[in-house]
Coordinates of C-alpha atoms in Angstrom, one line a residue:
M1 CA -40.7 8.6 -6.4
S2 CA -42.1 11.8 -4.8
E3 CA -40.0 14.6 -3.9
R4 CA -40.6 13.7 -0.2
D5 CA -39.3 10.1 -0.3
L6 CA -35.8 9.3 1.3
L7 CA -33.3 7.8 -1.0
M8 CA -31.6 5.2 1.0
I9 CA -30.0 3.3 -2.3
P10 CA -26.3 2.8 -2.5
G11 CA -25.9 5.5 -4.8
P12 CA -27.1 8.1 -5.8
V13 CA -27.7 9.2 -2.7
E14 CA -29.5 12.2 -0.5
F15 CA -27.3 15.3 -1.4
D16 CA -26.9 18.7 0.6
P17 CA -29.0 21.6 -0.5
E18 CA -25.8 23.9 -0.7
V19 CA -24.5 21.2 -3.3
L20 CA -27.9 21.0 -5.3
R21 CA -27.7 25.0 -5.5
A22 CA -24.2 24.7 -7.0
L23 CA -25.5 22.1 -9.4
G24 CA -28.5 24.3 -10.6
A25 CA -26.6 27.6 -10.9
K26 CA -26.4 29.4 -14.4
T27 CA -23.8 27.4 -16.1
A28 CA -20.4 29.5 -16.7
S29 CA -18.0 29.1 -19.4
H30 CA -15.1 26.4 -18.7
V31 CA -12.8 29.1 -19.2
A32 CA -14.6 31.9 -17.2
P33 CA -12.2 33.1 -14.3
E34 CA -14.5 32.1 -11.7
F35 CA -14.7 28.4 -13.0
I36 CA -10.9 28.1 -13.2
S37 CA -10.5 29.0 -9.9
T38 CA -13.5 26.6 -8.7
F39 CA -12.2 23.8 -10.8
G40 CA -8.4 24.3 -9.3
R41 CA -10.0 24.5 -6.0
A42 CA -11.8 21.0 -6.6
L43 CA -8.7 19.3 -7.2
K44 CA -6.9 20.6 -4.5
R45 CA -9.8 19.2 -2.2
L46 CA -9.9 16.1 -4.0
R47 CA -6.3 15.1 -3.0
E48 CA -6.9 16.2 0.6
V49 CA -10.1 14.3 0.9
C50 CA -7.9 11.0 -0.3
L51 CA -5.3 11.8 2.0
A52 CA -2.8 11.8 -1.1
P53 CA -0.8 15.0 -0.7
S54 CA 1.5 13.8 -3.5
A55 CA -0.7 12.5 -6.1
Q56 CA -2.3 13.8 -9.3
P57 CA -6.0 14.2 -9.3
F58 CA -8.0 13.5 -12.2
V59 CA -11.9 15.1 -12.8
V60 CA -13.4 13.6 -15.7
A61 CA -17.0 13.7 -17.0
G62 CA -18.1 10.1 -16.7
S63 CA -19.4 7.3 -14.4
G64 CA -17.5 5.1 -12.1
T65 CA -16.8 2.6 -14.6
L66 CA -14.9 5.4 -16.5
A67 CA -12.9 5.7 -13.8
M68 CA -12.0 2.1 -13.7
E69 CA -11.0 2.4 -17.2
L70 CA -8.9 5.4 -16.9
A71 CA -6.9 3.5 -14.4
V72 CA -6.9 0.3 -16.4
A73 CA -6.3 1.7 -19.7
N74 CA -3.2 3.6 -18.6
L75 CA -1.4 1.1 -16.7
V76 CA -1.6 -1.9 -18.2
E77 CA -0.3 -3.0 -21.9
P78 CA -1.1 -6.1 -23.8
G79 CA 0.5 -9.2 -22.3
E80 CA 1.0 -7.8 -19.0
R81 CA -0.4 -9.3 -16.0
A82 CA -2.9 -8.1 -13.8
L83 CA -4.1 -9.5 -10.5
V84 CA -8.0 -8.8 -9.4
V85 CA -8.9 -9.5 -5.9
N86 CA -12.6 -10.4 -6.3
T87 CA -15.2 -9.6 -3.9
G88 CA -18.3 -9.3 -6.4
Y89 CA -19.8 -8.0 -9.4
F90 CA -17.3 -4.5 -9.7
S91 CA -14.3 -6.7 -9.1
D92 CA -15.7 -8.9 -12.1
R93 CA -16.1 -5.7 -14.3
M94 CA -12.5 -4.7 -13.5
A95 CA -11.4 -8.1 -14.8
T96 CA -13.4 -7.2 -17.7
L97 CA -11.7 -4.2 -18.6
F98 CA -8.2 -5.6 -18.0
E99 CA -9.1 -8.3 -20.5
R100 CA -10.5 -5.9 -23.0
Y101 CA -6.9 -3.9 -22.9
G102 CA -5.1 -7.2 -23.7
A103 CA -3.8 -8.0 -20.3
E104 CA -3.3 -11.6 -18.8
V105 CA -6.0 -11.9 -15.8
V106 CA -5.6 -14.1 -12.8
Q107 CA -8.1 -13.9 -9.8
V108 CA -8.1 -14.5 -6.4
R109 CA -12.0 -15.5 -5.9
C110 CA -13.9 -15.7 -2.7
A111 CA -17.6 -16.9 -1.9
P112 CA -20.3 -14.0 -1.9
G113 CA -20.1 -12.2 1.4
E114 CA -16.5 -13.4 2.1
V115 CA -13.2 -11.4 1.4
P116 CA -10.2 -12.9 -0.1
D117 CA -7.3 -14.1 2.5
V118 CA -4.8 -11.7 2.3
A119 CA -1.9 -14.4 2.7
E120 CA -3.3 -16.3 -0.2
V121 CA -3.0 -13.0 -2.0
E122 CA 0.3 -12.4 -1.4
R123 CA 1.3 -15.9 -2.2
V124 CA -0.1 -15.2 -5.9
L125 CA 1.7 -11.8 -6.0
A126 CA 5.0 -13.5 -5.0
G127 CA 4.7 -16.1 -7.8
G128 CA 3.3 -13.8 -10.2
R129 CA 5.2 -11.2 -12.3
F130 CA 2.5 -8.9 -11.9
K131 CA 2.1 -5.0 -13.3
V132 CA -0.7 -4.2 -11.0
M133 CA -3.2 -5.8 -8.5
T134 CA -6.9 -4.3 -8.0
A135 CA -8.7 -4.6 -5.1
T136 CA -12.5 -3.4 -4.5
H137 CA -12.7 -1.1 -1.4
V138 CA -16.8 -1.8 -0.9
D139 CA -18.2 -4.1 -3.7
T140 CA -21.8 -2.1 -3.9
S141 CA -23.1 -5.6 -5.1
T142 CA -22.4 -7.3 -1.7
G143 CA -21.9 -4.9 1.1
V144 CA -18.3 -6.3 1.4
L145 CA -15.4 -4.5 2.9
A146 CA -12.0 -5.7 1.7
P147 CA -9.0 -5.3 3.8
V148 CA -7.4 -3.0 1.5
E149 CA -4.7 -1.7 3.6
A150 CA -3.2 -5.3 3.9
L151 CA -3.7 -5.7 0.3
V152 CA -2.1 -2.5 -1.0
K153 CA 0.9 -3.1 1.4
A154 CA 1.5 -6.7 0.0
A155 CA 1.6 -5.5 -3.4
G156 CA 3.9 -2.8 -2.7
R157 CA 6.0 -5.4 -1.0
H158 CA 6.5 -7.2 -4.5
G159 CA 6.5 -4.1 -6.7
V160 CA 3.4 -4.5 -7.8
L161 CA 1.2 -1.2 -8.6
S162 CA -2.0 -1.2 -6.5
V163 CA -5.4 0.2 -7.8
V164 CA -8.3 0.6 -5.4
D165 CA -11.9 1.2 -6.6
G166 CA -13.4 3.4 -3.9
V167 CA -16.7 4.0 -5.8
C168 CA -18.8 2.9 -2.9
A169 CA -16.2 4.1 0.0
T170 CA -14.6 7.3 -0.6
A171 CA -15.0 9.8 2.0
G172 CA -17.2 7.1 3.6
E173 CA -14.4 4.3 4.7
T174 CA -11.1 4.8 6.3
F175 CA -8.4 5.4 3.5
H176 CA -4.9 6.9 3.6
Q177 CA -4.0 6.7 0.2
E178 CA -0.4 7.7 0.7
A179 CA 0.4 6.3 4.2
W180 CA -0.5 2.9 3.1
G181 CA 1.0 3.1 -0.5
A182 CA -2.0 2.9 -2.8
D183 CA -1.2 3.9 -6.5
V184 CA -4.4 5.0 -7.7
Y185 CA -7.6 5.4 -5.6
L186 CA -10.7 5.9 -7.9
T187 CA -14.3 6.9 -7.3
A188 CA -17.3 8.5 -8.9
S189 CA -19.3 11.5 -7.6
Q190 CA -22.7 10.1 -6.8
K191 CA -21.9 8.0 -3.3
A192 CA -20.2 9.2 -0.2
L193 CA -18.7 12.0 -2.0
G194 CA -22.2 13.7 -2.0
V195 CA -22.3 14.7 -5.6
P196 CA -25.0 14.0 -8.4
P197 CA -24.1 11.6 -11.0
G198 CA -21.5 12.2 -13.6
L199 CA -18.0 12.7 -12.7
A200 CA -15.3 10.1 -12.5
L201 CA -12.4 10.9 -10.0
L202 CA -8.9 9.4 -9.7
T203 CA -5.8 10.4 -7.5
V204 CA -2.8 9.0 -9.2
S205 CA 0.6 8.3 -7.1
P206 CA 4.0 9.6 -8.8
R207 CA 4.8 5.9 -8.9
A208 CA 1.7 5.3 -11.5
L209 CA 2.2 8.3 -13.6
D210 CA 6.1 7.0 -13.9
A211 CA 4.6 3.7 -15.3
W212 CA 2.4 5.5 -17.6
R213 CA 5.2 7.5 -18.7
S214 CA 7.3 4.3 -19.7
R215 CA 4.6 2.6 -21.6
R216 CA 5.9 0.9 -25.0
T217 CA 2.5 1.5 -26.7
P218 CA 0.0 4.1 -26.7
V219 CA -3.2 4.1 -24.5
R220 CA -6.0 2.4 -26.7
S221 CA -8.8 4.8 -25.5
L222 CA -8.6 8.5 -26.4
Y223 CA -10.8 9.7 -24.1
A224 CA -9.1 7.6 -21.1
D225 CA -5.8 8.7 -22.1
F226 CA -3.7 10.4 -19.1
G227 CA -2.0 12.1 -21.8
E228 CA -5.0 13.8 -23.1
W229 CA -6.0 14.9 -19.2
L230 CA -2.7 15.7 -17.5
P231 CA -2.3 19.0 -19.1
I232 CA -5.8 20.4 -18.6
M233 CA -5.7 19.2 -14.6
E234 CA -2.3 20.8 -14.5
A235 CA -3.6 23.9 -16.1
Y236 CA -6.5 24.6 -13.8
E237 CA -4.8 23.9 -11.1
A238 CA -2.4 26.2 -11.9
G239 CA -4.9 28.8 -12.4
R240 CA -5.3 28.6 -16.2
A241 CA -7.6 27.4 -18.7
A242 CA -6.9 24.6 -21.3
Y243 CA -9.1 22.2 -23.2
F244 CA -9.4 18.8 -24.4
A245 CA -13.4 18.2 -23.7
T246 CA -15.5 20.3 -22.2
P247 CA -15.8 19.5 -18.5
A248 CA -19.3 19.0 -16.4
V249 CA -19.2 22.6 -15.5
N250 CA -22.0 22.6 -12.9
L251 CA -21.1 19.1 -11.6
V252 CA -17.6 20.3 -10.9
C253 CA -19.1 23.3 -9.1
A254 CA -20.9 21.1 -7.0
L255 CA -18.0 18.8 -6.3
E256 CA -16.1 21.8 -5.0
V257 CA -18.9 22.8 -2.6
S258 CA -19.0 18.9 -1.3
L259 CA -15.3 18.3 -1.0
G260 CA -15.4 21.6 1.0
Q261 CA -18.0 20.6 3.4
I262 CA -16.4 17.0 3.6
L263 CA -13.2 18.8 4.7
R264 CA -14.9 21.0 7.3
E265 CA -16.2 18.0 9.0
G266 CA -12.5 16.4 8.8
M267 CA -11.7 12.9 7.5
E268 CA -11.4 11.0 10.4
A269 CA -14.5 12.6 11.9
R270 CA -16.3 11.6 8.8
F271 CA -15.0 8.0 8.8
A272 CA -16.2 7.8 12.4
R273 CA -19.6 9.3 11.5
H274 CA -20.3 6.4 8.8
R275 CA -18.9 4.0 11.2
R276 CA -21.4 5.2 13.9
V277 CA -24.4 5.0 11.4
A278 CA -23.7 1.5 10.2
H279 CA -23.6 0.4 14.1
A280 CA -27.1 1.7 14.6
F281 CA -28.3 -0.2 11.4
R282 CA -26.9 -3.2 12.7
A283 CA -28.5 -3.0 15.6
A284 CA -32.1 -2.6 13.8
W285 CA -31.1 -5.7 11.4
R286 CA -30.1 -7.6 14.5
A287 CA -33.6 -6.9 16.1
L288 CA -35.3 -7.5 13.2
G289 CA -33.6 -10.6 12.7
L290 CA -32.3 -10.1 9.3
R291 CA -28.9 -11.4 8.3
M292 CA -26.6 -9.4 6.4
L293 CA -24.9 -11.0 3.0
P294 CA -21.5 -10.2 4.4
V295 CA -20.4 -13.3 6.3
S296 CA -19.1 -11.2 9.7
E297 CA -19.4 -7.5 10.9
S298 CA -15.7 -7.3 10.4
V299 CA -16.2 -7.7 6.8
A300 CA -19.2 -5.4 6.5
A301 CA -19.1 -2.0 4.9
H302 CA -20.1 1.1 6.8
T303 CA -21.3 2.8 3.4
L304 CA -24.4 0.2 2.8
S305 CA -26.2 -2.9 4.2
A306 CA -27.0 -5.8 2.1
L307 CA -29.3 -8.0 3.7
Y308 CA -31.0 -11.5 3.0
Y309 CA -34.9 -11.3 2.9
P310 CA -36.4 -13.1 5.7
E311 CA -38.2 -16.5 5.1
G312 CA -41.4 -15.8 3.9
V313 CA -40.7 -12.3 2.2
D314 CA -39.6 -11.5 -1.2
A315 CA -38.4 -8.6 -3.2
A316 CA -42.4 -6.9 -3.0
L317 CA -40.9 -5.5 0.1
L318 CA -39.0 -2.9 -1.7
G319 CA -42.5 -1.4 -2.7
R320 CA -43.9 -1.9 0.9
V321 CA -41.0 0.1 2.0
R322 CA -41.5 2.5 -0.6
E323 CA -45.2 3.3 0.4
Q324 CA -43.2 4.2 3.8
G325 CA -41.8 6.9 2.0
V326 CA -38.1 5.5 1.7
V327 CA -36.6 3.8 -1.5
L328 CA -34.4 1.1 -1.3
A329 CA -32.1 -1.1 -3.7
G330 CA -32.9 -4.8 -5.0
G331 CA -30.0 -7.3 -5.1
L332 CA -27.0 -6.9 -7.7
H333 CA -24.7 -9.8 -7.5
P334 CA -26.0 -12.5 -10.3
Q335 CA -25.9 -15.5 -7.8
L336 CA -27.9 -14.0 -5.2
K337 CA -29.9 -11.3 -7.0
A338 CA -33.5 -12.2 -5.8
R339 CA -32.5 -13.1 -2.3
Y340 CA -31.4 -9.9 -0.9
F341 CA -31.7 -6.0 -1.0
R342 CA -29.5 -3.3 -0.3
V343 CA -29.5 0.1 1.9
G344 CA -27.5 3.0 1.3
H345 CA -26.4 4.5 4.2
M346 CA -23.5 7.7 3.2
N347 CA -22.7 11.1 2.7
V348 CA -25.4 13.2 4.7
V349 CA -27.1 10.2 6.4
G350 CA -27.6 10.8 10.1
P351 CA -29.6 9.7 13.0
G352 CA -32.7 11.0 11.5
E353 CA -32.4 9.0 8.2
V354 CA -31.5 6.2 10.1
L355 CA -34.8 6.1 12.3
A356 CA -36.8 7.0 9.4
T357 CA -35.6 4.0 7.1
V358 CA -35.7 1.5 10.4
G359 CA -39.0 2.6 10.8
A360 CA -40.1 2.0 7.3
V361 CA -38.3 -1.6 6.8
E362 CA -40.0 -2.7 10.1
R363 CA -43.5 -1.5 9.3
A364 CA -43.1 -2.8 5.8
L365 CA -41.8 -6.2 7.0
A366 CA -45.0 -6.6 9.5
A367 CA -47.1 -5.8 6.1
A368 CA -45.2 -8.7 4.7
G369 CA -45.9 -11.1 7.9
H370 CA -42.8 -11.0 9.3
R371 CA -42.8 -11.5 13.2
A372 CA -40.9 -9.2 14.9
E373 CA -41.4 -7.3 18.4
P374 CA -42.8 -4.2 17.7
G375 CA -40.9 -1.2 17.7
A376 CA -37.7 -3.2 19.0
A377 CA -35.5 -2.2 15.6
V378 CA -36.4 1.5 16.1
A379 CA -35.5 0.9 20.0
A380 CA -32.3 -0.8 19.1
V381 CA -31.3 2.4 16.9
Q382 CA -31.8 4.7 19.3
A383 CA -29.9 2.8 22.0
E384 CA -26.9 2.5 19.7
L385 CA -27.2 6.3 19.1
L386 CA -27.3 7.4 22.5
A387 CA -24.5 4.7 23.5
A388 CA -22.3 6.3 20.5
R389 CA -22.4 9.9 21.7

């Protein structure tokens, strides 16, 4: 990939230059006063971005999978029951994590591209004696947007802790953690939060922390134990240094910058911008005759598109698009991996990136022999963007 290629995969994404300058700055000591202040602001801002004023933020060096493991390791003990609302590849991973920590796992599944019925989930919750329920807000493998508000509220009605995997959603899809009653919202830095890979992030409700404090057995993982990280987070937010493991200093500095940008844009404005961008892409896909993996637009994410290759076209399309200066991602879901591709559209993506990407896809499809009216997709984007002004 050249420096001029446009990165349009569902993470890592294109990053704002100010964020990259923070990442590339001279590394400070993790106990330096200026870094203590920066880390403290980042924690406060994460709470604001997740709309969770009472939650405890955690910022830990690691991937989104570590964020998932932090939630699982601290909230379940061997023999307790966990319900996984399964919408794809990363729901499968969550189920695997629960099993590794000794939980009894029940799953409510659906076909790829669909979302489970909330009424069915509630029926399972009602008869289950579950400790925790998890749902993936946007499954990066399928581009499906789960009805997390309804799911979280259903869990709350049955006294079940709710964990929402927001790795491909946080700061891109509408989510009101405290108002909806979600106990844990977990994410990673490299998607709509707009920071290069390397940070696992969570906002944890007081109820979830109480459940952790009431454990009968120690957390099996040292690195994932809230007990090791909570004093660190509390100290930095209070303006004091503390040590368990060295923080990712430059990534935390980049996070503080990005979160500040997100809050200046405003959460509702940012959610709306991601919806506008997604609608513009969908207009293009319709013009090109491409079918989305999600079964309807009502369950399609606004942070990425998952699209079946048209008849006669295969994964060689991705190479043709790259020749046009745009990088896309192949399929990930094991059942469908060779049949579809994915386009990420989150963080700083705006009209210019949409038009460049759609133009590249249109030209690559034409080179692959796919028949569509020349220029129709770009025109559809322009019409959608103008109508949304």
